[in-house]
Amino acid sequence: MVDKYQKKLRRSPLFIGGDVVNTHANELKNCLLKIIDEMALSSDIFNLSGKPAFCRKSKFNFSTLIQFILSFGSNSLGHEIGEFFEYRKGVPTVSAFVQQRKKLSYTALEHLFYRFNECTFKKPVLYKNYRLLAIDGSDFSLPYNSQEDNVMGDNHFSTLHLNALFDVCSKSFLDVIVQKGLHENETGAACELVDRISEKHPVIIMADRGYENYNLFAHIEERLFDYVVRVRDSDNSCMVSGLNLPKTEEYDITKRVVLTRHFSGPAAINTEKYKYLSKKSRFDYIENSKSPDYEITIRFVRFLLDDNTYEVIATSLPEEIFSMEDLKEIYHQRWGIETGFRELKYVLGLSAFHSKQENSILQEIYARLVMYNFSMLIAQHVKPKEKDLKYRLQVNFTQATKICLNFFRYKGKEPPYDIEATIQRFLLPIRPNRKRQRVSVSTCVVSFNYRLA
């Protein structure tokens, strides 16, 4: 018997030939599954066991194992397995899954992440003919494992640090570098991320305080990219402290700085223009004291924010083309990467790992990155209908991510709903100039046994 919902759905223009139209979402899902099937043909290169693996008939064969790791969230493993196999007769045990995942190298999920990006981000979204890429990092607390060398302090505290390159216009992670907390080096990772960018369009790299570093600026300019980086202005050891910048509340001034390994000579006489770099200071374009100096031009802009505080931006963008207001707007776009980290942790469940082993944890990190990009590609395709309302509307990306994850888990050929129409039901008003004080809260590891969806 056909219910009222199905009768209404069949009268809808989205219901064609008995099937709901999910063309864009299905293309992305099929693309992801096709890459997994291609990887299954050469699964030996992702085998850690040293013995033949993924060749016997198993509930967790190579393709199913990858799809399951992509699909689970923050529930316990037993509940995740039950939901994935719909609690059918013969549902595999947690032990069966753990044994299979130990054979799988995290490089399989890493390969899937980069291959999926290659297939889907062929035409980037631009902002005034520039591609806006943000760089930032986030810590993940890990369950204690005495066999790992990443334990800090008497409390056996350990973390992994995720350094990410994020496209703020398409809301997608393009590249990542994972570091152990004991060996964290954000600016070094940022330089590597910049060097790995393969881009035909002009690029603006955005970063927050902590990335004010001459070496990073030089890496960006050597790639013929531009940057907009927030710097400190209240510390004697910060970049702007020795440049003799104006004492006014706001300024827009360009400085030519010469970086050198020579302690004497011009560097000792003109400390405002010359910046001495010791042997311990990393600068990849001056090898030693015999190497020539390196000159860089930096524009410093100080402006007033709405909360009556001042911020300083270091940029390579010219004053003739980009005004102070333009820089404010560009830097404001950087907040997208913060939202991305929040959704990775608390919507897709990356704050609750399902293992203590580093290899398994890295599997989950790359899996969540894949599913985040998958969800955003679908959600970005949804355009809220224009209505005569006080505020413009935007997609609720938190709800959209959950809907897209459920769509990926669906085993049938076509789910009984239109995914874009479902996402349209969860819209939020865009309230300009709305403020909320950011509260920093310390986090800890989520227990394996007591978890909520």
XYZ file of C-alpha atoms in Angstrom:
453
model
C 0.000 0.000 0.000
C 1.381 3.405 -1.008
C 1.364 5.933 1.832
C 0.480 9.622 1.522
C 4.127 10.651 1.381
C 4.810 8.397 -1.607
C 1.686 9.690 -3.416
C 2.782 13.279 -2.864
C 6.339 12.431 -3.921
C 5.179 10.846 -7.180
C 3.358 14.039 -8.121
C 6.568 15.983 -7.554
C 8.744 16.921 -10.565
C 11.649 15.313 -8.674
C 10.024 11.886 -8.980
C 10.727 10.715 -12.523
C 10.061 7.187 -13.697
C 9.597 5.927 -10.126
C 12.976 7.181 -8.901
C 13.927 10.248 -6.911
C 16.377 12.481 -8.771
C 19.700 12.720 -6.911
C 21.904 13.195 -9.945
C 24.706 15.304 -8.453
C 24.831 13.364 -5.176
C 24.826 10.021 -6.991
C 27.662 11.134 -9.260
C 29.803 11.946 -6.230
C 28.895 8.722 -4.446
C 29.579 6.641 -7.546
C 32.895 8.446 -8.026
C 33.903 7.556 -4.464
C 32.842 3.931 -4.826
C 34.609 3.624 -8.173
C 37.898 4.794 -6.665
C 37.480 2.237 -3.847
C 36.853 -0.559 -6.374
C 39.958 0.470 -8.324
C 41.994 0.366 -5.115
C 40.647 -3.111 -4.349
C 42.267 -4.437 -7.535
C 45.687 -3.554 -6.100
C 44.914 -3.947 -2.407
C 48.295 -5.615 -1.749
C 50.048 -2.244 -1.683
C 47.880 -1.254 1.307
C 48.487 -4.508 3.203
C 50.407 -4.227 6.492
C 50.303 -7.873 7.517
C 53.075 -9.113 5.216
C 50.828 -12.043 4.286
C 48.067 -12.356 1.666
C 45.071 -10.362 2.855
C 41.645 -9.260 1.595
C 41.536 -12.247 -0.772
C 39.250 -14.576 1.214
C 35.493 -14.193 1.256
C 34.683 -12.023 4.252
C 32.015 -9.661 5.507
C 34.830 -7.134 5.746
C 36.469 -7.449 2.355
C 38.645 -4.558 1.157
C 35.829 -2.444 -0.343
C 33.406 -3.043 2.527
C 36.119 -2.288 5.087
C 36.883 1.081 3.465
C 33.186 1.972 3.164
C 32.573 1.090 6.807
C 35.481 3.224 8.054
C 34.116 6.084 5.946
C 30.610 5.711 7.334
C 30.925 5.430 11.089
C 30.685 8.316 13.516
C 31.251 8.576 17.281
C 29.233 5.595 18.526
C 30.827 2.471 19.953
C 32.127 -0.008 17.373
C 29.463 -2.576 18.197
C 26.688 -0.103 17.486
C 28.400 1.195 14.329
C 28.767 -2.326 12.917
C 25.152 -3.168 13.753
C 23.838 -0.055 11.982
C 26.065 -0.554 8.937
C 24.865 -4.155 8.448
C 21.312 -3.230 9.517
C 21.456 -5.820 12.312
C 20.889 -8.612 9.835
C 21.582 -12.244 10.654
C 25.302 -12.973 10.683
C 26.399 -9.413 11.461
C 30.202 -9.486 11.973
C 31.739 -8.991 15.400
C 33.892 -6.128 16.627
C 36.825 -8.511 16.793
C 36.425 -9.376 13.099
C 36.579 -5.707 12.176
C 39.595 -4.961 14.386
C 41.537 -7.866 12.891
C 40.815 -6.672 9.365
C 41.638 -3.014 9.980
C 45.021 -3.969 11.451
C 45.946 -5.347 8.020
C 45.005 -2.096 6.285
C 47.528 0.731 6.042
C 46.213 4.235 6.658
C 47.755 5.156 3.278
C 44.684 3.555 1.662
C 42.427 6.256 3.132
C 45.078 8.880 2.414
C 45.172 7.774 -1.231
C 41.364 7.889 -1.374
C 41.351 11.440 0.020
C 43.716 12.800 -2.636
C 42.186 10.796 -5.516
C 38.688 12.000 -4.642
C 39.933 15.595 -4.569
C 41.558 15.160 -7.981
C 38.296 13.907 -9.478
C 36.011 16.541 -7.970
C 37.899 19.864 -7.678
C 38.687 20.438 -11.339
C 37.038 23.870 -11.486
C 37.599 25.791 -8.231
C 35.323 28.501 -6.876
C 37.090 31.872 -7.093
C 36.814 35.095 -5.122
C 37.541 38.115 -7.339
C 39.597 35.829 -9.625
C 41.638 34.542 -6.660
C 41.483 31.185 -4.952
C 41.289 31.728 -1.201
C 43.190 29.056 0.729
C 43.445 29.061 4.523
C 46.118 27.294 6.559
C 45.580 26.356 10.186
C 46.032 23.496 12.626
C 44.001 21.639 15.225
C 44.883 19.196 18.007
C 43.232 15.824 18.549
C 43.448 14.180 21.967
C 44.356 10.490 21.789
C 43.609 7.524 24.048
C 46.638 6.568 26.113
C 48.796 3.910 24.505
C 51.964 2.925 26.357
C 53.517 1.577 23.156
C 53.460 4.954 21.394
C 56.311 7.483 21.689
C 53.979 10.474 21.702
C 53.138 10.552 25.427
C 53.700 13.857 27.236
C 53.844 14.543 30.966
C 52.892 12.494 34.000
C 49.238 12.402 32.921
C 50.128 10.370 29.818
C 48.682 13.083 27.613
C 49.182 12.711 23.856
C 47.913 14.494 20.763
C 48.093 14.531 17.009
C 48.243 17.891 15.261
C 46.391 18.230 11.969
C 47.822 20.930 9.678
C 45.357 21.651 6.901
C 45.066 23.590 3.653
C 41.418 24.620 3.245
C 39.556 26.135 0.290
C 37.180 28.592 1.968
C 34.997 29.195 -1.099
C 34.243 25.511 -1.735
C 34.448 24.593 1.989
C 36.823 21.695 1.349
C 40.099 20.348 2.730
C 42.660 20.145 -0.086
C 45.771 18.893 1.688
C 46.825 17.910 5.208
C 49.946 17.047 7.184
C 49.561 15.113 10.435
C 52.230 15.615 13.105
C 52.723 14.087 16.528
C 52.192 16.510 19.382
C 55.798 16.108 20.569
C 57.101 17.125 17.143
C 54.547 19.772 16.212
C 55.835 22.470 13.842
C 53.031 24.530 12.348
C 55.098 26.959 10.267
C 57.254 24.150 8.867
C 54.131 22.231 7.869
C 52.628 25.410 6.368
C 55.702 25.873 4.137
C 55.375 22.285 2.940
C 51.653 22.711 2.252
C 52.372 25.839 0.176
C 55.086 24.049 -1.812
C 52.677 21.197 -2.604
C 49.949 23.418 -4.073
C 49.317 22.712 -7.744
C 47.338 25.694 -8.933
C 46.808 27.562 -12.200
C 44.814 30.426 -10.673
C 46.127 33.286 -8.508
C 46.121 32.232 -4.867
C 45.801 34.131 -1.584
C 47.053 32.215 1.466
C 45.350 33.205 4.726
C 46.555 32.365 8.216
C 46.036 33.459 11.808
C 48.531 34.624 14.449
C 51.260 32.087 14.977
C 52.066 31.929 11.263
C 53.892 35.280 11.127
C 57.130 33.926 9.772
C 59.553 35.290 7.172
C 60.247 31.785 5.899
C 56.552 31.157 5.220
C 56.159 34.535 3.494
C 59.143 33.747 1.283
C 57.773 30.306 0.378
C 54.474 31.900 -0.658
C 56.120 34.597 -2.767
C 58.482 32.105 -4.426
C 55.353 30.319 -5.681
C 54.080 33.690 -7.006
C 51.174 33.523 -4.577
C 49.940 36.241 -2.197
C 49.184 36.128 1.511
C 47.043 37.775 4.165
C 48.323 36.811 7.627
C 47.289 38.222 10.984
C 50.293 39.209 13.123
C 50.789 40.255 16.736
C 51.378 43.903 17.628
C 51.592 43.852 21.430
C 54.689 41.727 21.986
C 58.305 42.869 21.871
C 59.283 39.640 20.118
C 56.697 39.926 17.336
C 57.470 40.724 13.706
C 56.300 44.355 13.788
C 58.171 45.310 16.970
C 61.463 46.284 15.314
C 60.157 47.825 12.078
C 59.510 51.327 13.463
C 55.896 51.353 12.343
C 53.712 54.400 13.085
C 52.315 54.836 16.583
C 48.888 55.753 15.209
C 45.833 53.652 15.870
C 45.460 52.760 12.185
C 48.063 52.663 9.434
C 48.772 51.166 6.038
C 52.487 51.092 5.280
C 54.834 48.991 3.152
C 58.248 47.923 4.422
C 61.253 46.482 2.597
C 63.054 44.007 4.830
C 66.442 42.440 4.117
C 67.006 39.053 5.739
C 70.624 38.156 6.392
C 72.868 35.644 8.141
C 75.530 38.342 8.676
C 75.604 39.682 12.216
C 77.956 42.561 11.450
C 78.015 45.144 8.681
C 74.730 46.729 7.543
C 72.728 44.432 9.821
C 74.416 45.947 12.885
C 73.947 49.548 11.686
C 70.433 49.517 10.211
C 68.432 47.133 12.416
C 65.143 48.515 11.108
C 65.779 47.336 7.537
C 68.067 44.333 8.152
C 66.876 41.328 10.138
C 69.549 38.975 11.375
C 68.728 35.257 11.238
C 70.788 33.021 13.485
C 71.847 29.489 12.605
C 68.888 28.120 14.572
C 66.395 30.285 12.658
C 64.999 28.373 9.709
C 65.051 30.259 6.435
C 65.240 27.988 3.418
C 66.525 30.607 0.979
C 69.705 31.565 2.882
C 71.786 28.469 3.558
C 74.631 30.060 5.553
C 76.605 33.298 6.069
C 78.211 32.936 2.640
C 74.822 33.032 0.897
C 73.472 36.375 -0.417
C 70.856 38.285 1.565
C 67.160 37.912 0.793
C 64.916 40.967 0.339
C 61.186 40.839 0.904
C 58.513 43.557 0.735
C 55.667 43.361 3.258
C 52.634 45.594 3.616
C 51.421 46.076 7.204
C 47.851 47.237 7.818
C 46.428 48.056 11.263
C 42.698 48.669 11.591
C 39.915 48.942 14.152
C 37.475 46.073 14.633
C 33.842 46.330 15.630
C 34.656 45.371 19.227
C 37.020 48.395 19.561
C 40.173 46.279 19.352
C 42.923 46.601 16.745
C 44.399 43.966 14.488
C 47.464 43.991 12.253
C 47.573 42.215 8.908
C 50.742 41.405 6.964
C 50.118 41.021 3.244
C 51.761 41.022 -0.158
C 48.655 42.433 -1.885
C 49.239 45.912 -3.364
C 47.541 48.955 -1.875
C 46.474 50.195 -5.326
C 44.209 47.152 -5.863
C 43.271 45.968 -2.363
C 42.099 48.569 0.137
C 41.983 48.173 3.911
C 38.309 47.179 3.690
C 39.144 44.550 1.067
C 41.719 43.022 3.395
C 39.196 42.918 6.236
C 36.740 41.071 4.019
C 39.376 38.619 2.757
C 40.652 37.835 6.241
C 37.099 37.349 7.483
C 36.769 34.476 4.990
C 39.470 32.585 6.916
C 36.927 31.644 9.573
C 35.688 28.862 7.280
C 38.562 26.590 8.269
C 37.628 26.965 11.955
C 34.086 25.860 11.102
C 35.529 22.971 9.110
C 37.525 21.729 12.101
C 34.450 21.987 14.328
C 32.342 19.891 11.953
C 35.119 17.326 11.556
C 35.307 16.843 15.316
C 31.747 17.183 16.526
C 29.512 16.387 13.532
C 31.519 13.665 11.809
C 32.823 12.275 15.106
C 36.566 12.868 14.841
C 36.700 13.780 18.534
C 35.997 10.126 19.405
C 38.466 7.650 17.939
C 37.780 3.923 17.864
C 41.322 2.700 18.511
C 44.538 3.402 20.398
C 46.758 2.406 17.474
C 48.288 5.228 15.442
C 47.624 3.519 12.100
C 43.924 3.099 12.906
C 43.624 6.671 14.151
C 45.135 7.985 10.911
C 42.623 5.851 9.000
C 39.806 7.671 10.760
C 41.319 11.119 10.224
C 41.576 10.685 6.449
C 38.154 8.986 6.325
C 36.493 11.948 8.056
C 38.253 14.354 5.672
C 36.867 12.422 2.703
C 33.333 12.455 4.093
C 33.538 16.146 4.965
C 34.500 17.015 1.369
C 31.839 14.636 0.042
C 29.174 16.332 2.178
C 30.238 19.879 1.306
C 30.256 19.130 -2.441
C 26.624 18.040 -2.179
C 25.566 20.828 0.197
C 27.248 23.551 -1.891
C 25.146 22.421 -4.847
C 21.971 23.298 -2.927
C 20.794 26.845 -3.585
C 18.230 28.209 -1.094
C 15.186 29.655 -2.801
C 14.911 33.419 -2.714
C 12.103 34.535 -0.411
C 10.817 37.883 0.734
C 12.278 37.631 4.230
C 14.174 39.931 6.552
C 17.365 37.868 6.162
C 18.882 35.896 3.332
C 19.032 32.146 3.893
C 21.897 29.697 3.812
C 22.252 25.931 4.148
C 22.645 24.536 7.645
C 25.900 22.706 6.916
C 25.798 20.784 10.203
C 22.477 19.162 9.271
C 23.565 18.814 5.649
C 26.648 16.849 6.707
C 24.517 14.369 8.672
C 22.092 13.984 5.761
C 24.928 13.364 3.291
C 26.542 10.809 5.610
C 23.233 8.939 5.822
C 22.957 9.106 2.017
C 26.395 7.507 1.644
C 25.468 4.709 4.076
C 22.291 3.844 2.157
C 22.769 0.422 0.563
C 20.012 0.594 -2.046
C 20.363 1.947 -5.532
C 18.397 5.066 -4.628
C 17.182 6.330 -1.227
C 13.463 7.063 -0.938
C 14.002 10.812 -0.660
C 15.536 13.653 -2.629
C 18.705 14.661 -0.810
C 18.826 18.261 -2.046
C 15.159 18.830 -1.195
C 15.828 17.385 2.273
C 18.768 19.720 2.824
C 16.519 22.616 1.720
C 14.347 21.939 4.764
C 17.229 22.950 7.060
C 18.095 26.569 6.340
C 19.523 29.277 8.569
C 19.212 33.056 8.313
C 22.358 35.030 7.507
C 22.599 37.687 10.212
C 25.360 40.151 9.289
C 27.574 41.603 12.025
C 26.309 39.094 14.544
C 28.853 38.484 17.321
C 29.420 35.832 19.930
C 32.371 35.738 22.277
C 34.651 32.826 21.519
C 35.161 30.595 24.562
C 38.227 28.374 24.733
C 37.435 25.063 26.417
C 39.977 22.336 27.096
C 39.051 18.940 25.663
C 39.902 15.402 26.682
C 39.650 11.946 25.173
C 36.129 10.553 24.740
C 35.771 7.183 26.454
C 35.356 4.110 24.252
C 32.445 2.698 26.275
C 30.154 5.651 26.906
C 29.333 7.477 23.734
C 26.342 9.276 22.310
C 25.510 9.626 18.637
